[in-house]
Short mmCIF file of C-alpha atoms in Angstrom, two decimals:
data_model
loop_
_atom_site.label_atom_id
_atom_site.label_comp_id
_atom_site.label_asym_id
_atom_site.label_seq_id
_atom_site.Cartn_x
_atom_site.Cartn_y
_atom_site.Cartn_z
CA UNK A 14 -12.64 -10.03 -15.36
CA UNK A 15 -9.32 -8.67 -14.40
CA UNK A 16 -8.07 -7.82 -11.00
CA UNK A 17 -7.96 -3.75 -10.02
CA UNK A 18 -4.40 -2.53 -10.38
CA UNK A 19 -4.02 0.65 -8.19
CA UNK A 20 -1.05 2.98 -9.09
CA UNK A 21 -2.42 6.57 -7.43
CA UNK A 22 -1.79 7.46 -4.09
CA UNK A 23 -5.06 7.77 -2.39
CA UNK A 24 -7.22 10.16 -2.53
CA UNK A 25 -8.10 11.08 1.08
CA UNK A 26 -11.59 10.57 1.00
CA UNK A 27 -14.13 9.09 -1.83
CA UNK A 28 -13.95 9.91 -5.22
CA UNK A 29 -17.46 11.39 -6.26
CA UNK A 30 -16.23 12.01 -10.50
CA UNK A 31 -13.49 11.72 -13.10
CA UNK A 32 -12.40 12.44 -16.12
CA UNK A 33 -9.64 12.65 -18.56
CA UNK A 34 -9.00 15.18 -20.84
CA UNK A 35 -6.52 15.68 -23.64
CA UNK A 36 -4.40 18.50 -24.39
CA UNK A 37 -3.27 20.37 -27.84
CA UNK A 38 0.00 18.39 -26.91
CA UNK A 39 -1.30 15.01 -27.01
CA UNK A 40 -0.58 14.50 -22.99
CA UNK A 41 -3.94 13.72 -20.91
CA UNK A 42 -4.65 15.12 -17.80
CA UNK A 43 -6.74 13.09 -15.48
CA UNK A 44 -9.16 15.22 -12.75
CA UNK A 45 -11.29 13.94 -9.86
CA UNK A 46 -12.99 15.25 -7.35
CA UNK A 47 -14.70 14.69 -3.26
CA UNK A 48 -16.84 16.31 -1.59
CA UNK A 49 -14.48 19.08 -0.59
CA UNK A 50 -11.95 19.36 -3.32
CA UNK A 51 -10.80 18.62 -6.92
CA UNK A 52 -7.16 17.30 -7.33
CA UNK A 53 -5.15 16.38 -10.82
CA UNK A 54 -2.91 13.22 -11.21
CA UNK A 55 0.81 13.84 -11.60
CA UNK A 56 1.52 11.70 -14.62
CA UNK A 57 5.20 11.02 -12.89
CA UNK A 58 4.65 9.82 -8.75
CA UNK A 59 0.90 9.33 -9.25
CA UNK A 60 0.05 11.77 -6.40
CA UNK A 61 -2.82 13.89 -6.34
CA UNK A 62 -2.27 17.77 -6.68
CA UNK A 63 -5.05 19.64 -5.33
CA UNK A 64 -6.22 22.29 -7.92
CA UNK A 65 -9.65 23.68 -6.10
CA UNK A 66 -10.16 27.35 -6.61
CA UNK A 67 -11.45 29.77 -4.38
CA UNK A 68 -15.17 28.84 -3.67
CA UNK A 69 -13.12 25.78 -1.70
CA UNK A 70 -13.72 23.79 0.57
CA UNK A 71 -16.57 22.72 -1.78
CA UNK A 72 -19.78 20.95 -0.38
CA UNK A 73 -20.56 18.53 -2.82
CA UNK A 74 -23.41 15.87 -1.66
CA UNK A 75 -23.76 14.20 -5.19
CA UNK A 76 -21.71 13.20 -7.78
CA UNK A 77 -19.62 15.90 -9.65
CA UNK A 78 -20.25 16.43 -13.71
CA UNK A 79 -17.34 17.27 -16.22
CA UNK A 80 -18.57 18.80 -19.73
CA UNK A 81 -15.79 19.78 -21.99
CA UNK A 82 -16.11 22.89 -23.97
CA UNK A 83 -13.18 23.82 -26.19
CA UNK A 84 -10.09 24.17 -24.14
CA UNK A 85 -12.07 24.47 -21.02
CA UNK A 86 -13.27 22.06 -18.71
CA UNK A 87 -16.43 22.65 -16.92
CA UNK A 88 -16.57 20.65 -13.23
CA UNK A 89 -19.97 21.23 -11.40
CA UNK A 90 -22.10 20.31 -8.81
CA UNK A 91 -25.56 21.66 -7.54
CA UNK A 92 -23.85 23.31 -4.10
CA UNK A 93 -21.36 25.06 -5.64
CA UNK A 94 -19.87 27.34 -8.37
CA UNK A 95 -19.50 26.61 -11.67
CA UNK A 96 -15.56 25.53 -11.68
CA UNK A 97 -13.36 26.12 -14.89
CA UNK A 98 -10.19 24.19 -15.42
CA UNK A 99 -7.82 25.21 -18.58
CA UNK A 100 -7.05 21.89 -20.18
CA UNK A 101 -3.82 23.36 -21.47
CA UNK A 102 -2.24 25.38 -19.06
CA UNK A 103 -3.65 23.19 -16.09
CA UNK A 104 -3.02 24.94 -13.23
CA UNK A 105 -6.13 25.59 -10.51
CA UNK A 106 -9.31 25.86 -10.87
CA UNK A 107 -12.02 29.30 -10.78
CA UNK A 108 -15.44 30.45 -10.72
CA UNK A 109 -17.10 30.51 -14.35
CA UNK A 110 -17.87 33.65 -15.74
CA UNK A 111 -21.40 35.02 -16.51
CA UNK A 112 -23.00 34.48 -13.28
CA UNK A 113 -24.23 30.92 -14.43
CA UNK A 114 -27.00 28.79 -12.54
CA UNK A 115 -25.36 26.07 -10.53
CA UNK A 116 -26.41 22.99 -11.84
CA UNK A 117 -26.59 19.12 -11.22
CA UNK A 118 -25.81 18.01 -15.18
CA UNK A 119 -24.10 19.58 -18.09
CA UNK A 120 -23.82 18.76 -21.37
CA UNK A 121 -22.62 20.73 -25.26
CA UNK A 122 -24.97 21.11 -27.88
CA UNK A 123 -23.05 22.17 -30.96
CA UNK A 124 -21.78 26.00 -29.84
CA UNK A 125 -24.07 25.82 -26.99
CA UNK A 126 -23.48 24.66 -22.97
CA UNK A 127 -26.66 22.95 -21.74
CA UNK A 128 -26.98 22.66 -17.95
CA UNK A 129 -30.05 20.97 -16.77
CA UNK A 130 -31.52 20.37 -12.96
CA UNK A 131 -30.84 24.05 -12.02
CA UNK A 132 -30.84 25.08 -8.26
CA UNK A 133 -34.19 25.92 -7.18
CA UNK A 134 -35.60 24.28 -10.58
CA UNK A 135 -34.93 21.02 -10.91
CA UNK A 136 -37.05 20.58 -13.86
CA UNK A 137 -35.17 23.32 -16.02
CA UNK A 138 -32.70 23.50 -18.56
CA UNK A 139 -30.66 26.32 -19.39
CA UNK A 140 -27.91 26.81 -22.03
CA UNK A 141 -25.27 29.40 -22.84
CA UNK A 142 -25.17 31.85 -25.22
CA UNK A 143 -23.45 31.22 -28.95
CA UNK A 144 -20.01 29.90 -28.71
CA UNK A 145 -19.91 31.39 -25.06
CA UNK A 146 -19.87 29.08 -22.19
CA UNK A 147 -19.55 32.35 -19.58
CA UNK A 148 -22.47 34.11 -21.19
CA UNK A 149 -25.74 33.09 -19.49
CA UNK A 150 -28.12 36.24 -19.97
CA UNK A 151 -31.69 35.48 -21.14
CA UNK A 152 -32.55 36.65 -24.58
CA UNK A 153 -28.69 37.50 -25.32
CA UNK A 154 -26.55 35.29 -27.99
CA UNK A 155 -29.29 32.92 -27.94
CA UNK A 156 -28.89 32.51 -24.27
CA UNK A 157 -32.78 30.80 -22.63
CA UNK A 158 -34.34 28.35 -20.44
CA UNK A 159 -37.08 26.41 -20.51
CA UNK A 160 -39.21 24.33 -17.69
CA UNK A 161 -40.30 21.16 -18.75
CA UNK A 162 -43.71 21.10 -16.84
CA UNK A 163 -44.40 17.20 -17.01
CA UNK A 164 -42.10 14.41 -16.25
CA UNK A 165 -40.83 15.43 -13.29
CA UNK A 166 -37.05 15.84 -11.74
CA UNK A 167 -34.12 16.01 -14.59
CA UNK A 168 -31.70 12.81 -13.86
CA UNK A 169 -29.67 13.49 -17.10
CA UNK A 170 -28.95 15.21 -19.76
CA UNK A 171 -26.19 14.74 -23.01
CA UNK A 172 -25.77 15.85 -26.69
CA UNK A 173 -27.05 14.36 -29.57
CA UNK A 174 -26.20 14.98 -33.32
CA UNK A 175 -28.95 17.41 -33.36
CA UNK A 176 -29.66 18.33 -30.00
CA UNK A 177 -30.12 17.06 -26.62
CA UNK A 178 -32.04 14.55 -24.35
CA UNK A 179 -33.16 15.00 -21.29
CA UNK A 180 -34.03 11.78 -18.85
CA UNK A 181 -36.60 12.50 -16.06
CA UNK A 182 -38.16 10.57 -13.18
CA UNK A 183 -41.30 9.92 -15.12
CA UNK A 184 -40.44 11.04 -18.52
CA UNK A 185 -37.84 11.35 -21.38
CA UNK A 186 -37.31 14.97 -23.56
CA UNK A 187 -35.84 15.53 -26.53
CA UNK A 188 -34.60 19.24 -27.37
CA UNK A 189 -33.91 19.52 -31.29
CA UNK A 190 -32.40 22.49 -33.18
CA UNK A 191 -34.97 25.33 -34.67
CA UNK A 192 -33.39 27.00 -37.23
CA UNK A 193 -35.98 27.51 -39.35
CA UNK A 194 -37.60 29.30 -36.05
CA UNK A 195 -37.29 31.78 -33.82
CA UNK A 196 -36.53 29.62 -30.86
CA UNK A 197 -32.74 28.03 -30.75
CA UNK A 198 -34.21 24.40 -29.21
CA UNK A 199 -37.63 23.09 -29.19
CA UNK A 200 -38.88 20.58 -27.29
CA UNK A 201 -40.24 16.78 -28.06
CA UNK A 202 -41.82 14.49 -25.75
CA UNK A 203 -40.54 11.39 -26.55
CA UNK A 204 -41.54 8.95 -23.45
CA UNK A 205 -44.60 10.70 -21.53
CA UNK A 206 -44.82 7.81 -18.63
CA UNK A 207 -41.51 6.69 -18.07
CA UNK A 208 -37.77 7.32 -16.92
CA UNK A 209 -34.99 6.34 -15.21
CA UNK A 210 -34.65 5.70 -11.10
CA UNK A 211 -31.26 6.70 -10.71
CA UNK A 212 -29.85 9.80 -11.92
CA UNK A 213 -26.21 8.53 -12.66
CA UNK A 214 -27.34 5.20 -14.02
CA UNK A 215 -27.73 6.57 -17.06
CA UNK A 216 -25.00 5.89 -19.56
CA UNK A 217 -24.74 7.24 -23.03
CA UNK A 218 -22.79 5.46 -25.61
CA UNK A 219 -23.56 7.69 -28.22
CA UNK A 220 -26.20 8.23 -31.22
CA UNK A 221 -28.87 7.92 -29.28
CA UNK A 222 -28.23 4.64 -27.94
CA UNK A 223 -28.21 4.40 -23.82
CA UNK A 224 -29.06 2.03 -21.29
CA UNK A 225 -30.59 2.78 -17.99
CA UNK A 226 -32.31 1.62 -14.69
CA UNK A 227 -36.01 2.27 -14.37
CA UNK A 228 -38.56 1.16 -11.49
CA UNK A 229 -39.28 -2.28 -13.47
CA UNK A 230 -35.51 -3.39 -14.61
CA UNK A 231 -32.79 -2.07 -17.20
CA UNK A 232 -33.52 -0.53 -20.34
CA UNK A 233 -32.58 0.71 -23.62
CA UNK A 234 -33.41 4.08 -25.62
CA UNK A 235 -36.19 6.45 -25.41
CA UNK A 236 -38.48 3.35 -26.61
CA UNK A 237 -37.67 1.68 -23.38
CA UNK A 238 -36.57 -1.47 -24.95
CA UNK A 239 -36.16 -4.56 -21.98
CA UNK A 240 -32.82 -5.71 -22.10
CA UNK A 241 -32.66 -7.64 -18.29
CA UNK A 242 -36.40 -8.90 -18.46
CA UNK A 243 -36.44 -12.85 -17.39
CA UNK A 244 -32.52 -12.36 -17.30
CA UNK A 245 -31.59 -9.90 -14.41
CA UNK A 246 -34.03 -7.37 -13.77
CA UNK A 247 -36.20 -9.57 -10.56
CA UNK A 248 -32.92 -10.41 -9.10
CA UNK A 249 -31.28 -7.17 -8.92
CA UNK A 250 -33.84 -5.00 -7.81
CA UNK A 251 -33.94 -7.78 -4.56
CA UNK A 252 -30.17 -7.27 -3.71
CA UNK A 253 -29.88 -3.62 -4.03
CA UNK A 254 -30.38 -1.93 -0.40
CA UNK A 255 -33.61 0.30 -1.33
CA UNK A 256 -32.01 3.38 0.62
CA UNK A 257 -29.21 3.41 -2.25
CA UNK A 258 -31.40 2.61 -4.82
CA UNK A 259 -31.29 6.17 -5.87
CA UNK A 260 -26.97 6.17 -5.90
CA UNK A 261 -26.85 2.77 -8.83
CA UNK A 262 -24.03 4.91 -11.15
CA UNK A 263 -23.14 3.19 -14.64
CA UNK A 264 -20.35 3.70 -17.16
CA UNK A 265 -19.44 2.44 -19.77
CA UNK A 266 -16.01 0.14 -21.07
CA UNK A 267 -14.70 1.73 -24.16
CA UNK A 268 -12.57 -1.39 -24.81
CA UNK A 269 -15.00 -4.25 -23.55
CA UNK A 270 -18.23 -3.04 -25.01
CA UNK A 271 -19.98 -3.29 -21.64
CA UNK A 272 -22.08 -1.02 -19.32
CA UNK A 273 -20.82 -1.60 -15.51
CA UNK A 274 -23.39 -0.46 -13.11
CA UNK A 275 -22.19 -0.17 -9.27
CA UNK A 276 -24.79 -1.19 -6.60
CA UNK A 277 -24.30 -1.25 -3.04
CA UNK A 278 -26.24 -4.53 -1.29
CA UNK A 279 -28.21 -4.83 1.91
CA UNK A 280 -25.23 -6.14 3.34
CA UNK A 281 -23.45 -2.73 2.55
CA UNK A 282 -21.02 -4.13 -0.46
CA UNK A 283 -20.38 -2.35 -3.72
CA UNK A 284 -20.80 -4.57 -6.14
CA UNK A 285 -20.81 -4.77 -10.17
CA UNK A 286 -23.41 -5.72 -12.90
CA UNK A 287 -22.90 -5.26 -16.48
CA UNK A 288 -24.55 -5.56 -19.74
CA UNK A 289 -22.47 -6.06 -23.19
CA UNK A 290 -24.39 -4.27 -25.57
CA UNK A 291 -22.34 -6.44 -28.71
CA UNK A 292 -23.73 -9.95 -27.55
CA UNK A 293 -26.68 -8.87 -25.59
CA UNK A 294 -24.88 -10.84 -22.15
CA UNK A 295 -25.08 -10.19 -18.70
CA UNK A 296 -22.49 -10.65 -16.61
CA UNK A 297 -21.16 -9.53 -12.74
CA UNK A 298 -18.46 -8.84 -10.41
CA UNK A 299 -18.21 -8.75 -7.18
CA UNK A 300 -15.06 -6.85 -6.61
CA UNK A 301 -15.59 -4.20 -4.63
CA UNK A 302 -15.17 -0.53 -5.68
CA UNK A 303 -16.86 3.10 -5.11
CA UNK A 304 -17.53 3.66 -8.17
CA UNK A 305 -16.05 3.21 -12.29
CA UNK A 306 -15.48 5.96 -15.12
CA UNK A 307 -14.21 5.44 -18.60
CA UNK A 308 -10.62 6.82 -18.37
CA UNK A 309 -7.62 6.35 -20.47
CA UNK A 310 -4.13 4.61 -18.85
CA UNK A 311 -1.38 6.90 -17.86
CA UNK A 312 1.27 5.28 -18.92
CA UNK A 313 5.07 4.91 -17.33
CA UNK A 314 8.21 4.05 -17.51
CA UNK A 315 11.04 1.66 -16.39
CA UNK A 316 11.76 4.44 -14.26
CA UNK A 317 8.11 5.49 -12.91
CA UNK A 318 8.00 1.56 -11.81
CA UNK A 319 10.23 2.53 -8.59
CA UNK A 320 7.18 4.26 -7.26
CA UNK A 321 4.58 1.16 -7.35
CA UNK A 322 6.90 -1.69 -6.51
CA UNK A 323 10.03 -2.72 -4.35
CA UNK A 324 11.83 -4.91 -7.18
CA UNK A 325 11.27 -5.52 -11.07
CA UNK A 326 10.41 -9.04 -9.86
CA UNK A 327 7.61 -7.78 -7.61
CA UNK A 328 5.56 -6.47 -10.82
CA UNK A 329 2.79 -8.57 -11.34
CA UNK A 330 1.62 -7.37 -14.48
CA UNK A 331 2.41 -8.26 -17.49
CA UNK A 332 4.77 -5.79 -19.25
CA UNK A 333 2.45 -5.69 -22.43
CA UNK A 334 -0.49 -4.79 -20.02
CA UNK A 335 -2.26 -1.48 -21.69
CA UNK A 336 -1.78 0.04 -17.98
CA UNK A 337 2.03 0.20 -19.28
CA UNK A 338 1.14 2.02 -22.80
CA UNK A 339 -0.50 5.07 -21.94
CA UNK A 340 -3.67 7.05 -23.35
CA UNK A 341 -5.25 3.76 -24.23
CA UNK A 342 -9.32 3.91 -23.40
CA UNK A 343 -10.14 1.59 -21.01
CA UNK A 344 -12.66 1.06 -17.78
CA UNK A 345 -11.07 2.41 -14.24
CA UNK A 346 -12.08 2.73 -10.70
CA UNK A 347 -11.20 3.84 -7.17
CA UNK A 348 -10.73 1.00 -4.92
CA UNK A 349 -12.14 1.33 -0.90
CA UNK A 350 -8.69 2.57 -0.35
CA UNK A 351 -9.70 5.74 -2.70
CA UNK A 352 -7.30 4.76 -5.07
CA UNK A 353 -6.94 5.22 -8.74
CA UNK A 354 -6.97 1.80 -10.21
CA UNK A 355 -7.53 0.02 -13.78
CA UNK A 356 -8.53 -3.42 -14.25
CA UNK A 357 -5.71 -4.66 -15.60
CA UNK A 358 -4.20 -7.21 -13.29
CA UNK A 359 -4.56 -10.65 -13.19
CA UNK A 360 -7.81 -12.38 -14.04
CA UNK A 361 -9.69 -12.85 -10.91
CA UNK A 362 -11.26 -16.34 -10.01
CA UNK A 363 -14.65 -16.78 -12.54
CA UNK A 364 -17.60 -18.89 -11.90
CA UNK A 365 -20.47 -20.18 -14.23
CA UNK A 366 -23.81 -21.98 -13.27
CA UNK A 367 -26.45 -23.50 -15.65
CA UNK A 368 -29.71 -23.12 -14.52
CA UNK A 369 -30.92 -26.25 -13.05
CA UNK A 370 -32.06 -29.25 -15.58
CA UNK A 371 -34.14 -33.00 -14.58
CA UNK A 372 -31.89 -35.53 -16.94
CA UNK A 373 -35.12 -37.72 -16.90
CA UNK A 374 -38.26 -37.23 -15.92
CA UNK A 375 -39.70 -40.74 -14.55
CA UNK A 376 -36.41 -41.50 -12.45
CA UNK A 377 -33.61 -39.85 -10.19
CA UNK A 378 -30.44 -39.52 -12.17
CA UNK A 379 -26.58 -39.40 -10.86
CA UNK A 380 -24.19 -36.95 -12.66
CA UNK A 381 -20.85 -39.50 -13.04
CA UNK A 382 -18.39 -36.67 -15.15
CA UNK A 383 -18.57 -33.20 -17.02
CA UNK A 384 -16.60 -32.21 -19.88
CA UNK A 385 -16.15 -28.50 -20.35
CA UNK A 386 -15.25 -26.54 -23.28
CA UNK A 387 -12.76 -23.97 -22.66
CA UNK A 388 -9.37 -23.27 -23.41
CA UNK A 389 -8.23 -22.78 -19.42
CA UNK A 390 -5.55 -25.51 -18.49
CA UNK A 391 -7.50 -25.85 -15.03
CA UNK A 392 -11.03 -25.83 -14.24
CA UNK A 393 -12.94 -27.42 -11.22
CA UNK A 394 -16.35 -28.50 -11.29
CA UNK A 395 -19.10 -28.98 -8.16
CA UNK A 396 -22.49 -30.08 -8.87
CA UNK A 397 -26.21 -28.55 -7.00
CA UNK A 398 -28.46 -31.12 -6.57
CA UNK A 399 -32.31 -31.33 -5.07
CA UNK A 400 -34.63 -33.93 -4.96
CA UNK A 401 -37.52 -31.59 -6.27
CA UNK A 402 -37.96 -27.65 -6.82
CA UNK A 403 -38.27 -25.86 -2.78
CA UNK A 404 -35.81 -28.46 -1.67
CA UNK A 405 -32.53 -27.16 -0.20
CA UNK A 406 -29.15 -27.58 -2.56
CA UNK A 407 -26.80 -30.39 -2.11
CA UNK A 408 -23.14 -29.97 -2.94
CA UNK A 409 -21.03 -32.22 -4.35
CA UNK A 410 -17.44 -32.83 -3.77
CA UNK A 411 -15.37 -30.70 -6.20
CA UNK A 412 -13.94 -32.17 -9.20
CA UNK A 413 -10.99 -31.24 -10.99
CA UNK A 414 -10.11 -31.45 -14.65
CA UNK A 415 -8.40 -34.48 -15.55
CA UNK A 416 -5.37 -34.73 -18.98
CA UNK A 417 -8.21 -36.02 -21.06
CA UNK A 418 -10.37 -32.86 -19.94
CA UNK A 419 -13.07 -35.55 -18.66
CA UNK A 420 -14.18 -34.23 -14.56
CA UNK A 421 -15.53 -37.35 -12.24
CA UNK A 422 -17.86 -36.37 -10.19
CA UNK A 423 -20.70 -38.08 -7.74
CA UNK A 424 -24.11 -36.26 -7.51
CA UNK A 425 -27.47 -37.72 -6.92
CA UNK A 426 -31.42 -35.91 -7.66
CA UNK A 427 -33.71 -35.53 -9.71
CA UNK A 428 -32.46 -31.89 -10.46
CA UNK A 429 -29.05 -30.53 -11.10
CA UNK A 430 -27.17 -27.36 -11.99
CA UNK A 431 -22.79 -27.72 -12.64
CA UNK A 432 -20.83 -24.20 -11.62
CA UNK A 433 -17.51 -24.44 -13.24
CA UNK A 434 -14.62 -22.36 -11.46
CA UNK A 435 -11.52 -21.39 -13.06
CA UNK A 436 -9.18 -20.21 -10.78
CA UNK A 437 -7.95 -16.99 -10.33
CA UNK A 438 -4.73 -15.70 -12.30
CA UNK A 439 -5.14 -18.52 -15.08
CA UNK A 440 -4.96 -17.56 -18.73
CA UNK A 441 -8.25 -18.17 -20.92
CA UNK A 442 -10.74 -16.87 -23.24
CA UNK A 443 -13.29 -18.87 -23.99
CA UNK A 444 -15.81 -21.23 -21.31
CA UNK A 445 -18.43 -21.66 -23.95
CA UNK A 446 -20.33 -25.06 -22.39
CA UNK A 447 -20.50 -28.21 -20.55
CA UNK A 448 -20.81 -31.45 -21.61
CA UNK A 449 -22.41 -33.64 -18.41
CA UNK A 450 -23.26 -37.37 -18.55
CA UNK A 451 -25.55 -39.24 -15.83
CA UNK A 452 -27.01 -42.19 -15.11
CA UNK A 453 -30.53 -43.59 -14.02
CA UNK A 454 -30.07 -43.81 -10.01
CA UNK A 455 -32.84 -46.23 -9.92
CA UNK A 456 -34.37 -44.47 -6.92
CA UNK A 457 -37.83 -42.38 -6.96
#
């Protein structure tokens, strides 16, 4: 896991969405919003220009959505207007046309705008009219609702090949193109029982694959197939603060192939879990951020370097580092500073632990040395013991790795679990296991 690298100035306050967009130029524009306002990111200083329109201040209490449609970027939260931002011309910010519901989620549907959770109705939908994201009459270019009378509260909503899904509280919709009928959607009940318990948990990777976090643990697809059971699901829903249950947001790495949830603890940290949907592997962080969207790098130049460090010897990065590239897809977050940031810094410290295991079963047994297989130069080892499950953990004295890779160690019990730790800022791929060898102790 790499380190954050911030290179925005701050925000002012926390970020509550982002986005990227590309224009008919090829340049990307990056857009975020607080509670109050919606700024842009000057691709040359990194400061924040403040592009909010007229209905500003805004009131946001929840996250903000972004929907693309066309050249037009639709930015939207349930307290406010509709906001429209012209991905080519930039610029600020305005009301949408057509008098449109405000909305909590947004989503396109072929020519259609989908906005779901409406004021006053959160269990409605409503989309657009044809190829018209500022037409929103009833009956009109195909403009209509509809109330989805079981399931409960919409949490989320996003486009499929041939239509839409909706995720509920207690339920899971899917809207499918009619056009062999009269209607433009119709409607599919495709989980009666069961949905997600956080609204922004809820991450799509596309074709109707996309994970989520329900009452019992952390799912996959409509079909609600268990993807943390025995593995995470007990132990996370213990460690996230029940009042922010509710607020666990997820989004996925383009370039790692993993879903990062945030969390906030009952100690009040913000911290990261995350599944990788490729090898089916959970894994964590506990670096602490507000939250983490799928953005693309900016990208700079020698030049553009003066602004983020004293010297060319205080860069830390690596000068082949995808922050320095530009438009490359990658995970990014705002630190607790409210600062842009992209993990792409130095790997931070990582630590593994087995599970615990009894070497024999009639006798104590003392762990003498560990071999690990990995390709980092340096690697320390500690050892938990107990003298029976319930007992407290014993710690051994680290051990470091040796120029034959072999670790000494001292560790008595009749159980054991090794956590390797590779420091932080070392170079390595690969910590794949751990050879451990032990003797009989003699002792009962």
């Amino acid at each position: 896991m790499p380190d954050l690298a911030a290179i925005s100035d701050s925000l002012g306050a926390e970020c509550l969405g982002a986005v990227f967009v590309r224009t008919s130029t090829g340049t990307f524009r990056t857009v975020a919003a607080t509670a109050t306002a919606i700024f842009e990111l000057n691709n040359t200083d990194y400061s924040w220009t403040d592009i909010s329109g007229p209905s500003a201040p805004y009131s946001a209490s929840e996250r903000w959505s972004f929907t693309r449609f066309g050249d037009m970027l639709l930015i939207h939260n349930i307290s406010d207007p509709i906001q429209k931002y012209d991905i080519n011309a930039g610029g600020a910010v305005s009301d949408l046309g057509g008098s449109p519901p405000q909305a909590k989620y947004s989503c396109v549907v072929g020519d259609f705008v989908v906005l779901g959770n409406l004021s006053g109705a959160e269990t409605t939908v409503h989309w657009s009219g044809y190829n018209d994201c500022e037409h929103w009459t009833v009956g009109d270019k195909g403009s209509d609702t509809q109330e989805i009378p079981e399931g409960g509260e919409i949490f989320s909503i996003f486009g499929d090949r041939g239509g839409f899904y909706v995720i509920q509280r207690a339920g899971m919709q899917y809207f499918s193109f009619a056009l062999d009928s009269p209607y433009i959607f119709t409607r599919t009940v495709i989980n009666p029982n069961q949905g997600a318990v956080s609204p922004r948990s809820v991450v799509n990777i596309g074709n109707g694959r996309f994970y989520y976090l329900s009452e019992d643990g952390f799912f996959a697809g409509a079909d609600r197939t268990p993807i943390g059971a025995e593995r995470v699901d007990k132990w996370i829903l213990s460690v996230i603060d029940p009042a922010y249950l509710d607020d666990v947001s997820g989004a996925a790495d383009p370039y790692e192939k993993i879903v990062w949830w945030v969390y906030q603890t009952a100690t009040g940290l913000r911290n990261m879990i995350g599944y990788d949907w490729q090898l089916d592997r959970w894994c964590m962080s506990d670096k602490a951020v507000s939250d983490v969207f799928p953005l693309v790098t900016i990208g700079m130049t020698w030049d553009a370097l003066d602004d983020l460090y004293a010297s060319i010897d205080g860069v830390d990065l690596p000068f082949d580092s995808r922050l320095f590239m530009g438009g490359r897809p990658t995970l990014a977050a705002f630190d607790t500073d409210n600062k842009l940031a992209f993990f792409t810094g130095a790997n931070l410290e990582a630590t593994f632990d087995t599970s615990f295991f009894q070497p024999d079963d009639a006798v104590r047994a003392s762990v003498t040395s560990a071999r690990l297989t990995t390709d980092a130069s340096a690697a320390t080892v500690t050892v938990i013991s107990k003298s029976y499950h319930g007992d407290a953990d014993r710690y051994s004295r680290e051990g470091a790795m040796t120029s034959s890779g072999i670790i000494p160690l001292r560790a008595d019990g009749r159980l054991h679990k090794i956590r390797a730790t590779i420091p932080a800022q070392s170079a390595w791929t690969i910590m794949s296991d751990v050879d451990v060898s032990v003797v009989a102790s003699g002792g009962r």
